[in-house]
Each structure stands twice: as structure tokens, then as C-alpha cells.
CSV table of C-alpha atoms and ligand atoms in Angstrom, one decimal:
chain,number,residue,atom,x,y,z
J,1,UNK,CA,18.7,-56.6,8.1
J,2,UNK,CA,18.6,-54.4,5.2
J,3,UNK,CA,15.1,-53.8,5.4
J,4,UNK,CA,15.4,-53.1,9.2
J,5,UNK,CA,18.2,-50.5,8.4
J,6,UNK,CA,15.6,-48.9,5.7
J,7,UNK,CA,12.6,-48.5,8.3
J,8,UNK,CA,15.2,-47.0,11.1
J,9,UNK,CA,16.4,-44.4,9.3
J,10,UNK,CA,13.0,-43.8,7.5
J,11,UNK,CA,11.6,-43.2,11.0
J,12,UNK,CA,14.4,-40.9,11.9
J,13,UNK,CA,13.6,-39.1,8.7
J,14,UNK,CA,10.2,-38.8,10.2
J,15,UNK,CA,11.4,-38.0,13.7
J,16,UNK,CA,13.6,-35.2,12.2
J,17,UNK,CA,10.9,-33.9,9.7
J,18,UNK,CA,8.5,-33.6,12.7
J,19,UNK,CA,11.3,-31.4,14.8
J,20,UNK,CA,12.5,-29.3,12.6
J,21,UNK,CA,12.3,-25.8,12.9
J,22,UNK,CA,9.5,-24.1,11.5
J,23,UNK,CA,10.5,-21.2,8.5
J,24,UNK,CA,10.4,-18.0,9.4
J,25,UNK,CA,8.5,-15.7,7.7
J,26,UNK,CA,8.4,-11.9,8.5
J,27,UNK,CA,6.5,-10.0,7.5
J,28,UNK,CA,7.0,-6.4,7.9
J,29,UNK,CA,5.2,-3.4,7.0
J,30,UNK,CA,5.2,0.5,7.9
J,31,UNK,CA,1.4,1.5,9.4
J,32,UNK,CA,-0.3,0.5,12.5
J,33,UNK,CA,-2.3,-2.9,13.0
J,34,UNK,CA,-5.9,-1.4,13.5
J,35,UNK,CA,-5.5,-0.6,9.5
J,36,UNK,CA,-6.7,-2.6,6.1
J,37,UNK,CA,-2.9,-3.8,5.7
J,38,UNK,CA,-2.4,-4.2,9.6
J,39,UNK,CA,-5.1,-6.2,9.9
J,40,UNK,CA,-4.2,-8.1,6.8
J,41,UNK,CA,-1.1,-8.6,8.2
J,42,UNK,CA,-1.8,-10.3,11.4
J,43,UNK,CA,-4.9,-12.5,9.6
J,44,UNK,CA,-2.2,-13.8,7.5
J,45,UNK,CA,-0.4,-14.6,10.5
J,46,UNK,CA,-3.2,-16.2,12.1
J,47,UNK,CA,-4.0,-18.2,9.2
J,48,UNK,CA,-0.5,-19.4,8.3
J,49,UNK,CA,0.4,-20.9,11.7
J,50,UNK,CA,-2.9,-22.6,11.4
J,51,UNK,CA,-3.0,-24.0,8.2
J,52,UNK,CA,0.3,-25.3,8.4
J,53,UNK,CA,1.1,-26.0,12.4
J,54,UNK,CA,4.5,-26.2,13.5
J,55,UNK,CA,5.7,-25.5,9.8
J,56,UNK,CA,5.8,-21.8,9.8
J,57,UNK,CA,5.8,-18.8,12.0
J,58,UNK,CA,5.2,-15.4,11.3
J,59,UNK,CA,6.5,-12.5,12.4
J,60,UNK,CA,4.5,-9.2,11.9
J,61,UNK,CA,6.6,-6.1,12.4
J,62,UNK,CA,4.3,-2.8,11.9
J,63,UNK,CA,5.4,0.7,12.2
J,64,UNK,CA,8.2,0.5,10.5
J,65,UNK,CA,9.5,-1.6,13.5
J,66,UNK,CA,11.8,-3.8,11.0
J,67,UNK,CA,12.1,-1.5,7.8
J,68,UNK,CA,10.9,1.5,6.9
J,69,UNK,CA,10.2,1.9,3.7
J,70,UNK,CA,13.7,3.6,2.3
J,71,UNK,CA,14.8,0.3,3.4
J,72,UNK,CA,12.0,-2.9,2.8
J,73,UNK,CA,12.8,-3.5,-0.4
J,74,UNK,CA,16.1,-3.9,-0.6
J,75,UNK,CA,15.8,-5.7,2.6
J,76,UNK,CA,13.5,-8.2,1.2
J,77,UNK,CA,15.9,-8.7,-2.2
J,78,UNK,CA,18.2,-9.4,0.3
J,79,UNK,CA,16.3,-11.8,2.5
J,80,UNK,CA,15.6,-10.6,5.7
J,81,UNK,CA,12.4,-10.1,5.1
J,82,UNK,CA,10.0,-12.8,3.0
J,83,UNK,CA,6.6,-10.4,3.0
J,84,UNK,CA,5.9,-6.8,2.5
J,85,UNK,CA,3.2,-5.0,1.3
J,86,UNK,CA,4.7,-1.4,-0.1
J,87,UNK,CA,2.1,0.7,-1.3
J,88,UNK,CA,2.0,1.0,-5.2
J,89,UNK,CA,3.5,4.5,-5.1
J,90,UNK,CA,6.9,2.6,-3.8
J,91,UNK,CA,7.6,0.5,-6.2
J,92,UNK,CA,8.9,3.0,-9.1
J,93,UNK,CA,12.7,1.5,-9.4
J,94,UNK,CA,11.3,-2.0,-10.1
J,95,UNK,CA,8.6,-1.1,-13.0
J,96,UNK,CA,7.4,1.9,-14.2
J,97,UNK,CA,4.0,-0.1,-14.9
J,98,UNK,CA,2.4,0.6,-11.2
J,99,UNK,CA,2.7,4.3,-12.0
J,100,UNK,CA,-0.8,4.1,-12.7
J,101,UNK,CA,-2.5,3.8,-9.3
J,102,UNK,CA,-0.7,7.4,-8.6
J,103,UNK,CA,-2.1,9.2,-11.8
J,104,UNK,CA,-4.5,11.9,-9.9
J,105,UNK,CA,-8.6,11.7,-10.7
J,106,UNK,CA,-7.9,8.5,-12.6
J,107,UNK,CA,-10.2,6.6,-10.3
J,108,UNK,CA,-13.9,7.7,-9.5
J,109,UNK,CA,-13.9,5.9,-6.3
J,110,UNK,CA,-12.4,2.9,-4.6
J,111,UNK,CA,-14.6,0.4,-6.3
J,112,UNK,CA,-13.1,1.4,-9.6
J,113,UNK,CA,-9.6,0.8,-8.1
J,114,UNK,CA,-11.3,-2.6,-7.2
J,115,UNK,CA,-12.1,-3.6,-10.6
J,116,UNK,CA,-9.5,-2.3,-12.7
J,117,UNK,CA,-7.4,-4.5,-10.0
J,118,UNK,CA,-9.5,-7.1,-10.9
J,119,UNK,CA,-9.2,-7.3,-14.8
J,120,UNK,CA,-7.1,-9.2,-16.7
J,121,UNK,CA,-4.6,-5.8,-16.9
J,122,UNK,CA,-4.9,-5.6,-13.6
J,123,UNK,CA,-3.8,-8.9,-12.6
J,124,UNK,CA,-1.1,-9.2,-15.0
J,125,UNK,CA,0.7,-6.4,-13.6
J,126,UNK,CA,1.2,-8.7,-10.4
J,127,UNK,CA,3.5,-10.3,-11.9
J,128,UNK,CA,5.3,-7.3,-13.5
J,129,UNK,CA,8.8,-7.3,-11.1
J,130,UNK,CA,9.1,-10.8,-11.6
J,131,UNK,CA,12.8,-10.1,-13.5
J,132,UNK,CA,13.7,-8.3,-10.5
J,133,UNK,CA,12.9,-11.4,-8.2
J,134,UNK,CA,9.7,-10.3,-6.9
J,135,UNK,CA,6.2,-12.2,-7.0
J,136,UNK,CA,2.8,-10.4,-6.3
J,137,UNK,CA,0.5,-12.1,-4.4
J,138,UNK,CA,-2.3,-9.8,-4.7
J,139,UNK,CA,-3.7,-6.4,-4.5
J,140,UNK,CA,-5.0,-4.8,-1.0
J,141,UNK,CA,-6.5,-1.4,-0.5
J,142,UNK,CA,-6.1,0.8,1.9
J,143,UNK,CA,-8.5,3.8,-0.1
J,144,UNK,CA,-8.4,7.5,-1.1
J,145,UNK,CA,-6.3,9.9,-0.7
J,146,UNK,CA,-7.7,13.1,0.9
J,147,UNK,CA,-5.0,16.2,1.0
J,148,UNK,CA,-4.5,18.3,4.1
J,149,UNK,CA,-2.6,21.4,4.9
J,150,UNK,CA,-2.4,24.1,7.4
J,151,UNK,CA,-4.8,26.7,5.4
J,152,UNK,CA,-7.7,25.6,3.6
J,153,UNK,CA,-7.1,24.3,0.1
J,154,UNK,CA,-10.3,25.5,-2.3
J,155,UNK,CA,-8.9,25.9,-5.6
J,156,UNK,CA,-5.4,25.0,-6.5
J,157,UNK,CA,-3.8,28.1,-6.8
J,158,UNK,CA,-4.4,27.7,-2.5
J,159,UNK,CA,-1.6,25.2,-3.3
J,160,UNK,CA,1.1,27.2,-4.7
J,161,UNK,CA,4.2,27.5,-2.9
J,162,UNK,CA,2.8,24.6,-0.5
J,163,UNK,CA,5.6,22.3,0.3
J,164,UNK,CA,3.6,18.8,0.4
J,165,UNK,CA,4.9,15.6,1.6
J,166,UNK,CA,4.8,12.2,-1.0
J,167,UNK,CA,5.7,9.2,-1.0
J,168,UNK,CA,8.8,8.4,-3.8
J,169,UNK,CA,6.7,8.4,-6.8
J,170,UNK,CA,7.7,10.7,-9.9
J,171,UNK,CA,4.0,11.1,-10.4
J,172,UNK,CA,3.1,11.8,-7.4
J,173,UNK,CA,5.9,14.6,-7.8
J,174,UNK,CA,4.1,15.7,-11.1
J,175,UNK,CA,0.6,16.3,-9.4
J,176,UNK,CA,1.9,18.7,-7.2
J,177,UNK,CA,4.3,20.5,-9.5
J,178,UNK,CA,1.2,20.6,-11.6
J,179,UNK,CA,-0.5,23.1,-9.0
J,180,UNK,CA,2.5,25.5,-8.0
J,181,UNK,CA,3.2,23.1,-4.8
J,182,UNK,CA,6.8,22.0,-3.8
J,183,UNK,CA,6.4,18.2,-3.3
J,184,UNK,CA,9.0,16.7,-0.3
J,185,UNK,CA,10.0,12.6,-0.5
J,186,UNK,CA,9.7,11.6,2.9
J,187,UNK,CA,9.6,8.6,4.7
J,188,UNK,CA,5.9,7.4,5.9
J,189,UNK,CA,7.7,7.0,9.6
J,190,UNK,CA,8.5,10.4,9.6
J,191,UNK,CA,5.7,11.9,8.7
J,192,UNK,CA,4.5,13.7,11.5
J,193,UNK,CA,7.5,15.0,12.5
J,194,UNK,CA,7.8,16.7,9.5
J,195,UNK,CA,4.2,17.9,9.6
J,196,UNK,CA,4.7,19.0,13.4
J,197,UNK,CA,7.7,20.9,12.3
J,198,UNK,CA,7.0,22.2,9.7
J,199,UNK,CA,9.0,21.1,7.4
J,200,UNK,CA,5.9,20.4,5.0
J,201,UNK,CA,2.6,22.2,5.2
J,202,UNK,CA,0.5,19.7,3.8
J,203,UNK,CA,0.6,15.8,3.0
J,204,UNK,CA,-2.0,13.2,1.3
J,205,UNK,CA,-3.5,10.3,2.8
J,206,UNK,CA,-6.7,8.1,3.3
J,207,UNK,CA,-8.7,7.9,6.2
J,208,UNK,CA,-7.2,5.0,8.0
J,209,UNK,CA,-3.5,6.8,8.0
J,210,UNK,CA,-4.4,9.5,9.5
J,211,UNK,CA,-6.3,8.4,12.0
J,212,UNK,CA,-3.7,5.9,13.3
J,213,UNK,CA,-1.0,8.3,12.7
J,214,UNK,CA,-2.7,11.1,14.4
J,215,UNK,CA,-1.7,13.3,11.2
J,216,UNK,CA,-5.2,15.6,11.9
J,217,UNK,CA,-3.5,16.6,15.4
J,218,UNK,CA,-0.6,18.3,13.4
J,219,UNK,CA,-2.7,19.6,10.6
J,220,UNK,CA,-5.7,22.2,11.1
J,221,UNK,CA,-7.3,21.0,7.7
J,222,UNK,CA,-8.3,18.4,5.8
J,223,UNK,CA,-10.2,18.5,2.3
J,224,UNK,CA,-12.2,15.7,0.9
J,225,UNK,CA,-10.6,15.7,-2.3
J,226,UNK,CA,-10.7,11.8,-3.0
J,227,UNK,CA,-7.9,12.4,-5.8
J,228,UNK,CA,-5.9,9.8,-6.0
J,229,UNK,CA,-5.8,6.1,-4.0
J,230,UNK,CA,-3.5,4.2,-2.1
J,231,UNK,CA,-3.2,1.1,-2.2
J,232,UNK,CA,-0.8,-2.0,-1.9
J,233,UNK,CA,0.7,-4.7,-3.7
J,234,UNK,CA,1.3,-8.1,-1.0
J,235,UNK,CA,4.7,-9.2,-2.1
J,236,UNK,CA,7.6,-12.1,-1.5
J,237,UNK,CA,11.1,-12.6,-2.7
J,238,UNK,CA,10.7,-15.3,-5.5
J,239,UNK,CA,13.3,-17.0,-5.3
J,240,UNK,CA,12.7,-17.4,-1.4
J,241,UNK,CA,9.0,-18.3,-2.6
J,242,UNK,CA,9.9,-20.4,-5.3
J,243,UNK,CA,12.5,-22.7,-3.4
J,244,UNK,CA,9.9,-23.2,-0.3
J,245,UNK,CA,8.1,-27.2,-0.3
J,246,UNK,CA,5.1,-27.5,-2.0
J,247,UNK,CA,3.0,-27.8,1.0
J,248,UNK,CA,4.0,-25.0,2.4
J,249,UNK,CA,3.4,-23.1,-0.5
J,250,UNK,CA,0.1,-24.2,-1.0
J,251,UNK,CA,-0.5,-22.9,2.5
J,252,UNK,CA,0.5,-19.9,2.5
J,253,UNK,CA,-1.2,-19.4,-0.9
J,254,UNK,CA,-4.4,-20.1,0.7
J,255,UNK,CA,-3.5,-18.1,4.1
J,256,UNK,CA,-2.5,-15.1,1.6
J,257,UNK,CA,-5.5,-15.2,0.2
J,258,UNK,CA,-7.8,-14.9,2.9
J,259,UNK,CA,-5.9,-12.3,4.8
J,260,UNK,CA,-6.0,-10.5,1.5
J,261,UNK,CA,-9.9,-11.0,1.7
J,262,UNK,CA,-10.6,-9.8,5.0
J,263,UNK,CA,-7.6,-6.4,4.6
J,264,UNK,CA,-9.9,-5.4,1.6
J,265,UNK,CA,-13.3,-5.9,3.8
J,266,UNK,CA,-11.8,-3.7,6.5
J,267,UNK,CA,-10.9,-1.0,3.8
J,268,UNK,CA,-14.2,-1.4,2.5
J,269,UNK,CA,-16.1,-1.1,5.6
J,270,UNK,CA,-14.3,1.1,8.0
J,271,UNK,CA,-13.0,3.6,6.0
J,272,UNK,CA,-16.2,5.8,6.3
J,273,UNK,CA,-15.5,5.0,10.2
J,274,UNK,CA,-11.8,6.2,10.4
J,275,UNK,CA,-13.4,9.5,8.8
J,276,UNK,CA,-16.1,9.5,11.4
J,277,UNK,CA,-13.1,9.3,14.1
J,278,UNK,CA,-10.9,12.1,12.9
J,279,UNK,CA,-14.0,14.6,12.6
J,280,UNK,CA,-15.0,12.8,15.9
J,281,UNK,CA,-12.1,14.0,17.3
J,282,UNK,CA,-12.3,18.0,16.1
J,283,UNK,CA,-8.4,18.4,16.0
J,284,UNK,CA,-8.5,19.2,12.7
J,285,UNK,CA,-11.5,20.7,10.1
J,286,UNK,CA,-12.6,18.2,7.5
J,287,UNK,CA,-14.0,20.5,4.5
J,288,UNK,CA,-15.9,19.1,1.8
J,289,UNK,CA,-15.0,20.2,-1.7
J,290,UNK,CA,-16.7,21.6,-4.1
J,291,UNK,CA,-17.2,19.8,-7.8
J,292,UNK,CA,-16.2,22.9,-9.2
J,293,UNK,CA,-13.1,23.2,-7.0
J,294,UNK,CA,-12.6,19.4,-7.7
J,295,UNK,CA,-12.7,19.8,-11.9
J,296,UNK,CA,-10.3,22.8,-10.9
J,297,UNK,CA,-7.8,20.7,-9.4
J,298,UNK,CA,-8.6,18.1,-12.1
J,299,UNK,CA,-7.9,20.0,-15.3
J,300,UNK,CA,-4.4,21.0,-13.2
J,301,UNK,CA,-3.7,17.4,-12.6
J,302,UNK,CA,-4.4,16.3,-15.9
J,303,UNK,CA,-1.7,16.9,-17.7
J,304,UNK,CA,0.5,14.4,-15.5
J,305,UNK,CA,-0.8,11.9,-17.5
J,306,UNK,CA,0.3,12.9,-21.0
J,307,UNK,CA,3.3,13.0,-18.7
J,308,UNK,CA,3.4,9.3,-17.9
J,309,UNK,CA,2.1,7.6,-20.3
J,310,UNK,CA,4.9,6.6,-22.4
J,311,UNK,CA,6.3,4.9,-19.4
J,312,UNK,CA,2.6,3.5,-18.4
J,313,UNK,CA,1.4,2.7,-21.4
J,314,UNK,CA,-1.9,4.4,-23.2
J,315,UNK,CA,-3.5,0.8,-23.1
J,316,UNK,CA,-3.2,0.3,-19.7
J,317,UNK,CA,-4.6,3.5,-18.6
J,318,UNK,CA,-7.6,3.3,-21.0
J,319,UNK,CA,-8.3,0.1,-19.2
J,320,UNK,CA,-8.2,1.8,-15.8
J,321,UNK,CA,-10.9,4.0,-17.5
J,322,UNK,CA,-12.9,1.4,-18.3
J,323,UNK,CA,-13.4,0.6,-14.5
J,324,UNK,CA,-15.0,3.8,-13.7
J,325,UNK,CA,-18.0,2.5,-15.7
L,401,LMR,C1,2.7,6.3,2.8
L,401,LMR,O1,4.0,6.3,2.8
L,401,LMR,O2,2.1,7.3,3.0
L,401,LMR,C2,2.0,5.0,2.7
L,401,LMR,O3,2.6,4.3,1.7
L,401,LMR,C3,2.1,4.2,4.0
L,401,LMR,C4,1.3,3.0,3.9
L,401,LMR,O4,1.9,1.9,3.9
L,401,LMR,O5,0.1,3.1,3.9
């Protein structure tokens, strides 16, 4: 009797286990899919609901459908949202660390961002929000920043009095103070208004951005300056990640992974390609820039890292160095 009691509610168990509902996972980000971290995005989806069938389901909200990004974080603190991927410049009121990625010329090129992300430095700053409650799961690139404005930028001093939109960093801020420009905080969802209107003359972004945001249609230049990256950390709430079965976590570890992997390859291989596409489209001029121009700007820029690196740390950024080879 016992024994039969133990196997009938062992097969409810079961039966339950195998109707539950799956978790809900959204994951929410600000750009549009045909980019590195949309296309990241909806791998991970893919990959999730595959590994793991009837366990999970993911919800992909791009374009700042869900949360722009004044709002993400605190919405994923909160825990209506398990997965975001901010760029690194968004992260300033949870460690000063990430600063890095935003210090201008730092970088020779995107592969340099690659390794530096790669090296022990690198990877340990994944973990650097933890005491806020926040787990990285790994770096993705989007690429380098090229600035645009309404007049051509040559040498900096073209800058001065430029208002430019950035995204909330304090260094970001820095680099343009550094050249006589007035640097505007502004939301990446309302960035072409502001452009449109006026409110900003200029803005930095790579390829990808503007392309999918159409930014060249509201700006009549765009200079190959390569300054600075952007890039993103993937991220969860850890206490939501930490409390989730081991199964499932293992999953989605694996499904993270692999979207990461195939983000990065997009970035890698079609960033030349969203270039091709803007100049494609002759709304705005794409001007090359000079070295000399570019050491100009350079020497300008510089100092922000003096600047910063108290907060950075002289260590880290030496390491970064390193990665240019
Ligand atoms: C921006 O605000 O310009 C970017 O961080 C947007 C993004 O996610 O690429």
C-alpha cells in the first residue's frame, strides 16, 4: 500500500514536472535585430528553446521595445528583465572598472578589443558587479566608433562648440570636453530625433548603428575616425541566475555561449558591409581621416586618461596596451 502510495505521487511529480510552465526569460536590448547584439539576441533564443524544450522561453524585445536604456538596468535589478546586454559605456554606476573600453585611441582596432577581452584582466572584469547582483556572461562586440556631424570634422578644433551626443559615460564626456565640444547624455532611442532636430550636431557610433538607425540620413558627414569601440557586456540578475535548476543553467550557459559566438562573427564579418551600405546609400559623405588629423585628435584625447585612471586603474589599462601588440 505504502509503496503504491510512493509510485502515485512520484508519477504525479512527474506528470507535474512535465507541465509546468516554462521560465520566462526576456531578454531585452535597445538596437535593431539585423545587428551583432540583435542577432546574438535571437541565436540565444533559438538555442535556449532548443536545448532545453518546453523548459524555457525567450522573449527578445529590441529597439528599446521593453526598456530603453535609462531604464534596463534598474529593470533587470528589479526582475523584469533576466538578460540584457548594455553596452560597456552604460554601466558607470555599478563599477567604475569598465571605464576602460571608453578611453579614446586606447584600442588600435577591434581585434585588440578582442584580446584584451580575452586575457585574464579582461575576463575578470566580468565578474566585476557581482556585489551589485549582476553576473557577466561574456563580452560581445558591436565595433568602432566613427564620429559624424553636420560639417566635416578634420582637425579637432572643427569640434569646438559642437554639441555631440554620448552615451552616460563620464569619459565619454571627457573626450569631447577634451576638444572644445559640448557632449549631450541622450538616450540611444532618441537619437535621431535629436540629430533630426538639432538638438546635437554630431554623435559617435559603429557601422552597424548607423545603418539600422538610419543616423547617415540625418547627418551629412561621417569621418572614419575609429577612436574609440563599442561594445557589450551579456548580463543576468544573479540572484535570478543563481536560484535557477541546474539544468537549466547548464543550458543556457551553453546557449549563451554560442549566441555569444555567432554576435561576435557577425561583428567581425559584416561590419565592413554596414559601411559598404551607408556609402551605398550616399545620404551622407563618409570621409577618410588623415593620420595626421587622427594623432591631432589623439594628443587632445589623451589626457582623459590621466583623467581616469585612478578610478581604472594604471594596471588595467597597461594591459589593454598590451593587446595592441
Ligand atoms: C548607444 O547608446 O549608442 C549604444 O549603446 C546602443 C547599443 O546598444 O549599441
Amino acid at each position: 500500500m505504502k509503496i503504491k502510495l510512493l509510485l502515485a505521487s512520484a508519477l504525479m511529480a512527474v506528470g507535474l514536472a512535465a507541465h509546468a510552465d516554462p521560465i520566462i526569460i526576456k531578454y531585452s536590448h535597445v538596437v535593431a535585430d539585423v545587428t551583432p547584439k540583435g542577432q546574438a539576441a535571437l541565436k540565444f533564443k533559438e538555442l535556449a528553446e532548443k536545448k532545453l524544450p518546453g523548459k524555457v522561453q525567450v522573449q527578445v524585445f529590441p529597439n528599446s521595445q521593453l526598456f530603453g536604456d535609462g531604464k534596463e538596468m534598474e529593470a533587470l535589478l528589479l526582475g523584469d528583465v533576466q538578460i540584457l546586454a548594455p553596452s560597456l559605456a552604460k554601466f558607470g554606476k555599478y563599477t567604475k572598472k569598465l571605464q576602460i573600453f571608453d578611453l579614446p585611441f586606447l584600442f588600435n582596432d577591434i581585434q585588440a578589443v578582442d584580446r584584451f577581452q580575452a586575457s585574464k584582466e579582461g575576463q575578470a572584469l566580468l565578474m566585476s558587479m557581482e556585489k551589485k547582483g549582476i553576473v557577466g556572461f561574456g563580452y560581445l562586440h558591436n565595433g568602432m566608433k566613427q564620429l559624424s556631424a553636420n560639417k566635416p570634422l578634420g582637425s579637432p578644433e572643427d569640434a569646438k562648440g559642437l554639441k555631440f551626443r554620448i552615451q552616460p559615460s563620464d569619459v565619454l564626456e571627457a573626450q569631447f570636453k577634451a576638444v572644445g565640444g559640448n557632449p549631450q547624455k541622450i538616450a540611444f532611442a532618441e537619437v535621431y530625433q535629436a540629430l533630426q532636430t538639432g538638438v546635437v550636431d554630431g554623435a559617435e557610433n559603429p557601422w552597424s548603428n548607423i545603418y539600422s538607425k538610419k543616423f547617415h540620413e540625418v547627418q551629412n558627414y561621417i569621418m572614419e575616425s575609429n577612436h574609440g569601440v563599442l561594445d557589450y557586456m551579456v548580463i543576468a540578475n544573479a540572484k535570478w541566475w543563481n536560484g535557477l535548476p541546474a539544468d537549466v543553467k547548464k543550458g543556457l550557459s551553453e546557449a549563451m555561449k554560442e549566441s555569444i559566438a555567432v554576435g561576435n562573427k557577425v561583428a567581425m564579418e559584416e561590419d565592413a558591409a554596414f559601411r559598404a551600405k551607408v556609402i551605398a546609400d550616399k545620404k551622407a559623405r563618409v570621409l577618410p581621416m588623415s593620420q595626421d588629423h587622427l594623432n591631432q585628435w589623439r594628443t587632445a584625447m589623451k589626457p582623459v586618461w590621466k583623467k581616469f585612471e585612478g578610478e581604472i586603474g594604471k594596471d588595467l589599462i597597461d594591459a589593454a596596451l598590451k593587446a595592441n601588440k
